mmCIF file of C-alpha atoms and ligand atoms in Angstrom:
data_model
loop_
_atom_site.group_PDB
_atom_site.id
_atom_site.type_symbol
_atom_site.label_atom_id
_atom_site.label_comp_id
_atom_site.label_asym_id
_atom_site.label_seq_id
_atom_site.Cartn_x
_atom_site.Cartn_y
_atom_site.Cartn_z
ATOM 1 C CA UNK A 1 19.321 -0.345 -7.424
ATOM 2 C CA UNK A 2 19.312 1.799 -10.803
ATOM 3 C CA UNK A 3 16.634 3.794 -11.775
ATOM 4 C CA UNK A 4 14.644 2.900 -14.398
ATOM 5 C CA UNK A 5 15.369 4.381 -17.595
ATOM 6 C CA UNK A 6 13.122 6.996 -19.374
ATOM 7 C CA UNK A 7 9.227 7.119 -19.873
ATOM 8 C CA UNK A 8 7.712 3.629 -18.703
ATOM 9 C CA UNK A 9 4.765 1.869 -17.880
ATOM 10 C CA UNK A 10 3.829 4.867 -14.894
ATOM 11 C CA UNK A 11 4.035 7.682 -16.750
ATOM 12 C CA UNK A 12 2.179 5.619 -20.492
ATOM 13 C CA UNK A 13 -0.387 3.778 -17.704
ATOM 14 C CA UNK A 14 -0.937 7.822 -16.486
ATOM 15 C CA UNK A 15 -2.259 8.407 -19.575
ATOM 16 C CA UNK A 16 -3.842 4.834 -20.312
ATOM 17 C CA UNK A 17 -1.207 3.812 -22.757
ATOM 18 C CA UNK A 18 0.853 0.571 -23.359
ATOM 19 C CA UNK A 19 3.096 -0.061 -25.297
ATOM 20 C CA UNK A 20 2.084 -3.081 -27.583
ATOM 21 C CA UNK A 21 5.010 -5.339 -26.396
ATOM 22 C CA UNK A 22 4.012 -4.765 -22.857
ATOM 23 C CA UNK A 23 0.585 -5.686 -23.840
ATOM 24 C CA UNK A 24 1.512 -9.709 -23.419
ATOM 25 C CA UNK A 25 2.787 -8.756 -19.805
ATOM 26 C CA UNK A 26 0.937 -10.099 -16.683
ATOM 27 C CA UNK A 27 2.784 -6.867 -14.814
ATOM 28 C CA UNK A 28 1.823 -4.663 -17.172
ATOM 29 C CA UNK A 29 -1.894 -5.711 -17.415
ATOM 30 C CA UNK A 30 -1.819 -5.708 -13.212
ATOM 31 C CA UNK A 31 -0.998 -1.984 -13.931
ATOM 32 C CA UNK A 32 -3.934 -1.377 -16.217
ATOM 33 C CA UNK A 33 -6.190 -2.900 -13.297
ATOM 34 C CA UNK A 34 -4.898 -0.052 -10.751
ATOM 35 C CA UNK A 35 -4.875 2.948 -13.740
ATOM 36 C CA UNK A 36 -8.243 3.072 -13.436
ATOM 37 C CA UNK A 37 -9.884 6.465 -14.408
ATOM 38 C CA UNK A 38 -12.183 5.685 -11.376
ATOM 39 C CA UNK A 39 -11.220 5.582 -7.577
ATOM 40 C CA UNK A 40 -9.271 2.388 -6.841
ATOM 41 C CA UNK A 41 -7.612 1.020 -4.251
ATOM 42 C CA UNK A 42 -4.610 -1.291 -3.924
ATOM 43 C CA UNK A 43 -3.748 -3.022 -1.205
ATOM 44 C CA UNK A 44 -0.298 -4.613 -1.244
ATOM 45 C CA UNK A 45 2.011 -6.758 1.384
ATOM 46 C CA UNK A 46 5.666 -8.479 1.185
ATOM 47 C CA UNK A 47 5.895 -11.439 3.337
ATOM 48 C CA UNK A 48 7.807 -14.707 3.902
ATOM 49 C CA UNK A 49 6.628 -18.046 3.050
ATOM 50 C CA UNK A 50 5.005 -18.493 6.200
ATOM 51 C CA UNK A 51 2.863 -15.225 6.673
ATOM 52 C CA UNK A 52 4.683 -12.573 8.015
ATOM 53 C CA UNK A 53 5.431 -8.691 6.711
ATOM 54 C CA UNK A 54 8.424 -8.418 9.499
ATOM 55 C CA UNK A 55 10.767 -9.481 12.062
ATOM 56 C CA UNK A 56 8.957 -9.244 15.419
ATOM 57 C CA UNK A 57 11.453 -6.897 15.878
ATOM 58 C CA UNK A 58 9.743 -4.580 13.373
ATOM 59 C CA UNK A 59 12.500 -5.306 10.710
ATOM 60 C CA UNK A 60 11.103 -5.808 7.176
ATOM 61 C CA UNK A 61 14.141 -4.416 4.761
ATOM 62 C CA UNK A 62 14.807 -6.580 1.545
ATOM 63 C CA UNK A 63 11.729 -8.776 2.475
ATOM 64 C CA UNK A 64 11.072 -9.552 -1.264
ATOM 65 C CA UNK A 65 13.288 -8.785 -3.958
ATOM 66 C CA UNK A 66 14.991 -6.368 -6.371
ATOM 67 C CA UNK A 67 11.790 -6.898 -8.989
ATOM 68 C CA UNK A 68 9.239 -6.593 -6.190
ATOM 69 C CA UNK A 69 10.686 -3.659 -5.333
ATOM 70 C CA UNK A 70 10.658 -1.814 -8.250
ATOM 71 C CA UNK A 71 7.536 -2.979 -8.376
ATOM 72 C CA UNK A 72 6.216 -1.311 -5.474
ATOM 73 C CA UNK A 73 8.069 2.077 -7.165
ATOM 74 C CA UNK A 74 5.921 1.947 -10.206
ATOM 75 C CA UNK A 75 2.769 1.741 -7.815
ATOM 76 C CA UNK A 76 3.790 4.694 -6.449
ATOM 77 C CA UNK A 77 4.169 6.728 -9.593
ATOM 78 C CA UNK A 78 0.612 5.596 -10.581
ATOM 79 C CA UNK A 79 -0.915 6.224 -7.338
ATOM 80 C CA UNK A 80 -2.432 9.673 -5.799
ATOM 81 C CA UNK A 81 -2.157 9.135 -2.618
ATOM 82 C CA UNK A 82 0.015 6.092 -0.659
ATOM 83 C CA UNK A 83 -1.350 5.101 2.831
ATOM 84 C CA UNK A 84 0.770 3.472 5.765
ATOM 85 C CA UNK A 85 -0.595 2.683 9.245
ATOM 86 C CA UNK A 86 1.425 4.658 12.286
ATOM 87 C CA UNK A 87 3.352 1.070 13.070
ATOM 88 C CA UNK A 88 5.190 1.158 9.365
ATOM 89 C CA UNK A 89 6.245 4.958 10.231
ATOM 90 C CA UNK A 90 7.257 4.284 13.545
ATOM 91 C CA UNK A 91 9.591 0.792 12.567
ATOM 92 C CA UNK A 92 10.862 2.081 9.040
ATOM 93 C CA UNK A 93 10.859 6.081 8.798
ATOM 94 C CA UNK A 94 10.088 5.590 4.856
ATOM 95 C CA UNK A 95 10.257 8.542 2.578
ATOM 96 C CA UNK A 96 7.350 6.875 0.337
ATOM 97 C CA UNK A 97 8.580 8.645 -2.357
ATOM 98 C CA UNK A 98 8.846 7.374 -6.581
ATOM 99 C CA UNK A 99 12.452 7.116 -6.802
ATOM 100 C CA UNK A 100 13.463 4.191 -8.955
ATOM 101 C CA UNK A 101 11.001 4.699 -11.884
ATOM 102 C CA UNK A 102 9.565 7.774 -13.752
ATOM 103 C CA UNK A 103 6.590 9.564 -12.734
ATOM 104 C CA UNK A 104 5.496 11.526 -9.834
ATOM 105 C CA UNK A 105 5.325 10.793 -5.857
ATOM 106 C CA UNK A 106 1.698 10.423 -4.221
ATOM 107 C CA UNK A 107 0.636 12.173 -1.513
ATOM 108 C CA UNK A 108 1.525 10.781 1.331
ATOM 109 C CA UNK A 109 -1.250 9.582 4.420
ATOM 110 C CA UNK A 110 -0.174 8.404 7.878
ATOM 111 C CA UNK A 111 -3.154 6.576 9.769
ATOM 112 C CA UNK A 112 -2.329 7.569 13.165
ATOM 113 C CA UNK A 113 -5.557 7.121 15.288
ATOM 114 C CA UNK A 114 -4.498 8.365 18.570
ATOM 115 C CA UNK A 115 -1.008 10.364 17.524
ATOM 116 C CA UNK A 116 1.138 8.525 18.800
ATOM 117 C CA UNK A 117 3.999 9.634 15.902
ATOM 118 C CA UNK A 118 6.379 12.904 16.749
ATOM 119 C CA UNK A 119 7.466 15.285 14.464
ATOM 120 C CA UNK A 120 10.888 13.771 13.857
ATOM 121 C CA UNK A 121 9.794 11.202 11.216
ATOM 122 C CA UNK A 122 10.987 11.846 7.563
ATOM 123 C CA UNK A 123 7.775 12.176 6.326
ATOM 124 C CA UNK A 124 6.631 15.254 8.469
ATOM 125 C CA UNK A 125 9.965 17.018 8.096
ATOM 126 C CA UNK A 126 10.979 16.572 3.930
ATOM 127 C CA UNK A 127 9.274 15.792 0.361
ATOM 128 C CA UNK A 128 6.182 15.659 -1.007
ATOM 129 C CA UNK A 129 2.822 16.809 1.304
ATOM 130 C CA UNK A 130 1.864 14.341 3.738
ATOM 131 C CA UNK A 131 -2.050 13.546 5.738
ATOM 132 C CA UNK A 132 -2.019 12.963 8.923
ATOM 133 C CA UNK A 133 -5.504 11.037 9.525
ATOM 134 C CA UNK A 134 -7.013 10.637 13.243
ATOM 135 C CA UNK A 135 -9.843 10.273 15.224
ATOM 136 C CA UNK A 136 -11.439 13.995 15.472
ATOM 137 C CA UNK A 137 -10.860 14.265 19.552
ATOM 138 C CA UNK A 138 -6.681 13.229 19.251
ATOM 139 C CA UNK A 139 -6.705 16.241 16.636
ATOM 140 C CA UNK A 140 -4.850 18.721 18.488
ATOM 141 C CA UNK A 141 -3.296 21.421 16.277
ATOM 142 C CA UNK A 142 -3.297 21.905 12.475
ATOM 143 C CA UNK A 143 -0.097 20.629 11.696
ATOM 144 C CA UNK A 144 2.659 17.882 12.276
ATOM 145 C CA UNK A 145 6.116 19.143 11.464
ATOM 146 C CA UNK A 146 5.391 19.729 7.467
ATOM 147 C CA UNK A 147 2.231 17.294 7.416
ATOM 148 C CA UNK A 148 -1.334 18.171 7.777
ATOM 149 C CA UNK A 149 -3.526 16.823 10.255
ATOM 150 C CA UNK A 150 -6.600 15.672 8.988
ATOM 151 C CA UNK A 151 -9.675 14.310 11.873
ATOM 152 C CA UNK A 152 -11.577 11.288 10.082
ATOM 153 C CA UNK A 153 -14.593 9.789 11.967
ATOM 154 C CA UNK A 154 -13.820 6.960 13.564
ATOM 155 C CA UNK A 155 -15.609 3.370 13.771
ATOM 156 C CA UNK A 156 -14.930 1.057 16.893
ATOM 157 C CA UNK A 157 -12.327 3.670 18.519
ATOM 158 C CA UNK A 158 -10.038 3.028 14.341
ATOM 159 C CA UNK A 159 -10.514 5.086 11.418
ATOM 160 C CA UNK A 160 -12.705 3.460 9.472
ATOM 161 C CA UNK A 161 -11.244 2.991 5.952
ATOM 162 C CA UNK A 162 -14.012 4.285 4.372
ATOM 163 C CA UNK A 163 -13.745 7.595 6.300
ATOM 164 C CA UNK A 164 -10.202 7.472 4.856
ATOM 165 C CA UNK A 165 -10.890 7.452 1.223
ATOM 166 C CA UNK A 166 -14.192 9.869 1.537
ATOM 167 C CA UNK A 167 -11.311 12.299 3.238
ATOM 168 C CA UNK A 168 -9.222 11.604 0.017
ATOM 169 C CA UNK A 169 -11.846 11.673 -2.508
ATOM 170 C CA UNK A 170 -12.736 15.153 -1.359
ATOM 171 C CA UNK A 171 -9.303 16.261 -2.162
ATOM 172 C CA UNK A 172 -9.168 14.653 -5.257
ATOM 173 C CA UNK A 173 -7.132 11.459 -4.501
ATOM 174 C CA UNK A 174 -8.694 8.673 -5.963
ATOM 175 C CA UNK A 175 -5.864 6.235 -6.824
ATOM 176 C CA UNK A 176 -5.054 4.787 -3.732
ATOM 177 C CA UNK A 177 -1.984 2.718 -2.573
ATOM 178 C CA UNK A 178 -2.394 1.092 0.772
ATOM 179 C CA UNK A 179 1.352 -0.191 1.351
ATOM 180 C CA UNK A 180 1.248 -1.370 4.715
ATOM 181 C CA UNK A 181 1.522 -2.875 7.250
ATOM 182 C CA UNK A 182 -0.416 -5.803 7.897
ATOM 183 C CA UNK A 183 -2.816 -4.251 10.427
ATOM 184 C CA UNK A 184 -3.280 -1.738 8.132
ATOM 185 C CA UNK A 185 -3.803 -3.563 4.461
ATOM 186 C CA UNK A 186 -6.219 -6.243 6.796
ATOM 187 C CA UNK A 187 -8.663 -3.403 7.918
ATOM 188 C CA UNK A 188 -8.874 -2.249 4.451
ATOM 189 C CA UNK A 189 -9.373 -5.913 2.936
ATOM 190 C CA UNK A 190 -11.675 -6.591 6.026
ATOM 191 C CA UNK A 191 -13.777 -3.723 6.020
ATOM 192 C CA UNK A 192 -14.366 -3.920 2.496
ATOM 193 C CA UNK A 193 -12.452 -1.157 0.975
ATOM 194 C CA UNK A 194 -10.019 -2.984 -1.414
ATOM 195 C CA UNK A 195 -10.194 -3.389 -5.441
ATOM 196 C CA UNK A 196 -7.229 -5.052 -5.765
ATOM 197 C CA UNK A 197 -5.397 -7.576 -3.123
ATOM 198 C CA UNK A 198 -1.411 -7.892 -3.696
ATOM 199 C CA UNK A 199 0.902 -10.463 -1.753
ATOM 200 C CA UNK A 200 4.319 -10.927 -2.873
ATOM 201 C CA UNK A 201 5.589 -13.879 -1.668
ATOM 202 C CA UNK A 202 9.613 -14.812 -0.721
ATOM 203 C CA UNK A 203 11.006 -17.886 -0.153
ATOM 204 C CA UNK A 204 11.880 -16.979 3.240
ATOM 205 C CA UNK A 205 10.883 -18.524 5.980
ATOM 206 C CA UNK A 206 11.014 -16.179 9.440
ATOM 207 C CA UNK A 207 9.471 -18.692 11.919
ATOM 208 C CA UNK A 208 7.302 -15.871 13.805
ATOM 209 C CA UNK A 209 6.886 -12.305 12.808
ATOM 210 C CA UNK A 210 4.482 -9.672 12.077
ATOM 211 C CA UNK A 211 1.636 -10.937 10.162
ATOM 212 C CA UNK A 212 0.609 -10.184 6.977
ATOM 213 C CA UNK A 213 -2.827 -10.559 6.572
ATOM 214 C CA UNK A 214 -4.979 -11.413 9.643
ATOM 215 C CA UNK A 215 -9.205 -11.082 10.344
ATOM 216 C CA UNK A 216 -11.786 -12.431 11.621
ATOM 217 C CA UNK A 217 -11.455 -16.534 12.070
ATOM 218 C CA UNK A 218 -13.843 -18.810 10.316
ATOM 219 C CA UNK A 219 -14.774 -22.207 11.773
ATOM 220 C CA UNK A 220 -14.355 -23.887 8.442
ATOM 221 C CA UNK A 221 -12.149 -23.408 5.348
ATOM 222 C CA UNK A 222 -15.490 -23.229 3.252
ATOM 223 C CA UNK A 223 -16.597 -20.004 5.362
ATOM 224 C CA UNK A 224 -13.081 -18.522 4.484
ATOM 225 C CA UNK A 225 -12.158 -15.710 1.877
ATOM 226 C CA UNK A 226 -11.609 -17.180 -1.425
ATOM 227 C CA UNK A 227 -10.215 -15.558 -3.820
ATOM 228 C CA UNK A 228 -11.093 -16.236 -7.696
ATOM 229 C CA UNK A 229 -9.404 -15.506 -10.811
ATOM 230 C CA UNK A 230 -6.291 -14.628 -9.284
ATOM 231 C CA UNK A 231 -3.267 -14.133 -11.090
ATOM 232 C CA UNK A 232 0.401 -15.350 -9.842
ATOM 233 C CA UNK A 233 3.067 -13.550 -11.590
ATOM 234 C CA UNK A 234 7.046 -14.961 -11.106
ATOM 235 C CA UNK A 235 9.235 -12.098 -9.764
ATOM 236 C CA UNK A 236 12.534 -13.354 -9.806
ATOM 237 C CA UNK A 237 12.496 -15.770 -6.652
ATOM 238 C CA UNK A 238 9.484 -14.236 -5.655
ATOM 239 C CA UNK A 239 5.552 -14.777 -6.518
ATOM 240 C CA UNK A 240 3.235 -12.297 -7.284
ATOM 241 C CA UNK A 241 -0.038 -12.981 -6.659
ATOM 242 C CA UNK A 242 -2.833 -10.330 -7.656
ATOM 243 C CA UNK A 243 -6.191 -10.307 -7.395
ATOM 244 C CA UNK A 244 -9.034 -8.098 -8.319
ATOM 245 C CA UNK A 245 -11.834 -8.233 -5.708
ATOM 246 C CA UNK A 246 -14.528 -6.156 -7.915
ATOM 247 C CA UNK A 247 -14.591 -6.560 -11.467
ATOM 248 C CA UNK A 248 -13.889 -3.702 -13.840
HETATM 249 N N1 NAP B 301 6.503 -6.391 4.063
HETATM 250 C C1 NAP B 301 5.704 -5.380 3.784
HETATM 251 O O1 NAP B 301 5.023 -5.334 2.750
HETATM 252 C C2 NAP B 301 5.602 -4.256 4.767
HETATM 253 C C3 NAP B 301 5.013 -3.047 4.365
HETATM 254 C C4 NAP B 301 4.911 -2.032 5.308
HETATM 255 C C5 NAP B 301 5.380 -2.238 6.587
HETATM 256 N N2 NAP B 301 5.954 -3.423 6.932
HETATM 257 C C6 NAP B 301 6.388 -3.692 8.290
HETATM 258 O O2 NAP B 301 5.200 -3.879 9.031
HETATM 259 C C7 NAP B 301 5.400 -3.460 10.365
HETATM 260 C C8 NAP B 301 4.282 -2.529 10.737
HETATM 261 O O3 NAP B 301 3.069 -3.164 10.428
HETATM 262 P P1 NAP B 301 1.931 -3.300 11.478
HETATM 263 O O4 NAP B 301 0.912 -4.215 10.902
HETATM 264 O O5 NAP B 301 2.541 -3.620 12.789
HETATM 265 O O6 NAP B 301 1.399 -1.796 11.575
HETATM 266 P P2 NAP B 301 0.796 -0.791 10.491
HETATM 267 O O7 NAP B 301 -0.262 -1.432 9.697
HETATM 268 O O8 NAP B 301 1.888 -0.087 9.792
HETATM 269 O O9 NAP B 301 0.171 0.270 11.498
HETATM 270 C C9 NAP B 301 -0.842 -0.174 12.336
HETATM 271 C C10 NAP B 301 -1.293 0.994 13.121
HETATM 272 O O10 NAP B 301 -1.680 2.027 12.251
HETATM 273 C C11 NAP B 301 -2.808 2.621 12.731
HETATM 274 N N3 NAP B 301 -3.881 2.327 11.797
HETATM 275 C C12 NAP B 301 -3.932 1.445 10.807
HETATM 276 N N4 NAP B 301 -5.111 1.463 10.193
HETATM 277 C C13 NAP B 301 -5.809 2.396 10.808
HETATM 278 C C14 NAP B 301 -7.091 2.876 10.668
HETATM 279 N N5 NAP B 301 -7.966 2.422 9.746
HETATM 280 N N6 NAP B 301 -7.470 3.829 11.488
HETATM 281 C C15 NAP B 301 -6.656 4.311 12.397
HETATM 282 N N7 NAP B 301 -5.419 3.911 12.604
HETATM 283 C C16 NAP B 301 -5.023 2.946 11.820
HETATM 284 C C17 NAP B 301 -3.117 2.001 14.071
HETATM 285 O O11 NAP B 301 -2.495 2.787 15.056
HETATM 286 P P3 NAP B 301 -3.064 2.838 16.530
HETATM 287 O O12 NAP B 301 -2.864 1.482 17.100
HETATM 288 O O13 NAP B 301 -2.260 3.901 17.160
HETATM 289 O O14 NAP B 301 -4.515 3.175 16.418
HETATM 290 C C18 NAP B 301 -2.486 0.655 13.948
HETATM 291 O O15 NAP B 301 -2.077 0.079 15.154
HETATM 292 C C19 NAP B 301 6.731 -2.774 10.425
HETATM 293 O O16 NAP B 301 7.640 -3.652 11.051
HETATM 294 C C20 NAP B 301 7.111 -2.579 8.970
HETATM 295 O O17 NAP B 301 8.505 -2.715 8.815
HETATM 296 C C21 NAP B 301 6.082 -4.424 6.049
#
């Protein structure tokens, strides 16, 4: 895929500019939504028609397409910090770096409650500084290869995602990307700690998988999440759907 050309929407929506043809754009007003000047939080998954983020082999490569992709790129460049759970890390040794747009990578954050991720993953050996975030007690040395290890109180034996964005906030990350997986993106949408939910949706159809999105289980589709004044965006054969979940 080619990278995009000179200064675009990341590096104008750093600085809380558009460019008045982009103004029209449903993409380019979803990026006004996460450029907050306030801490905000993006959660974001790529899954097939019927639900899931992966193979149950762990395989999720070209899941959505070229758009989505770059997509996911310009989230990056907008974002301080970019947060995976240890199951992403462990099936896709991502770099999580900004590579196909301008603007700058995010710091990168691992949740790995109980360590189970060695120091041979990309992220702890190369690029830009990487979190480690784990329950205080599996804390057991300062470092991870290049990363940092950071102890976050824990809530039912998991970092609670609020733990995880005081820990950021204190160092001054307060756009946050949650990119995965599903596990991960649910506790954050479950536990309250999202501003923005984003599914991309691909006409594929995987028959079982890795789910996406998964919580508690109401008894009736009136008790369920619903979601208002969401906004479906085409992406080439995929959907975008994005929805704000506070207003601002
Ligand atoms: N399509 C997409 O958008 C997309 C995006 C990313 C990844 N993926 C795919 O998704 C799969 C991995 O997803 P997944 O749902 O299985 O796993 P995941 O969300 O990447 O990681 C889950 C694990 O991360 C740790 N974790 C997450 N939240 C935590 C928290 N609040 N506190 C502490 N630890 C936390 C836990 O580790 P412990 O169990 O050790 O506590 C948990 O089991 C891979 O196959 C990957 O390829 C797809």
């Amino acid at each position: 895929m080619s990278v995009e050309p000179g200064t675009y929407w990341p590096t104008l929506l750093q600085e809380r500019r558009l460019p008045a043809a982009a103004a029209a754009d449903p993409l380019a007003c979803a990026y006004l939504d996460f450029a907050r000047p306030e801490r905000v939080v993006l959660g974001h998954l790529g899954q097939s028609l019927d639900g899931y983020v992966a193979t149950l082999a762990g395989h999720s490569a070209n899941m959505t397409g070229a758009a989505n992709i770059r997509h996911l790129h310009r989230l990056r460049a907008l974002a301080d910090a970019i947060v995976v759970g240890a199951g992403t890390v462990l099936n896709d040794d991502p770099r999580l770096t900004t590579r196909l747009v301008a603007g700058p990578s995010p710091v990168r954050v691992v949740l790995d409650n109980r360590r189970r991720l060695g120091a041979d993953y990309r992220l702890f050996r190369e690029g830009p500084p990487t979190l480690v975030l784990c329950a205080a007690d599996a804390a057991d040395g300062a470092t991870l290869g290049r990363a940092e290890i950071v102890p976050v109180e824990t809530a039912d034996g998991s970092v609670a995602p609020a733990a995880v964005l005081e820990a950021l906030g204190t160092r001054g990350l307060k756009r946050v990307f949650v990119e995965g997986g599903g596990v991960t993106v649910s506790r954050f949408l479950f536990g309250g700690c999202l501003d923005i939910l984003e599914i991309c949706v691909s006409p594929l159809v995987l028959g079982s998988g890795r789910r996406g999105l998964a919580g508690p289980a109401p008894e009736r589709t009136d008790e369920a999440l619903r979601l208002e004044g969401c906004r479906a965006i085409p992406m080439g054969a995929d959907m975008l759907f994005h929805q704000k979940l506070r207003p601002g």
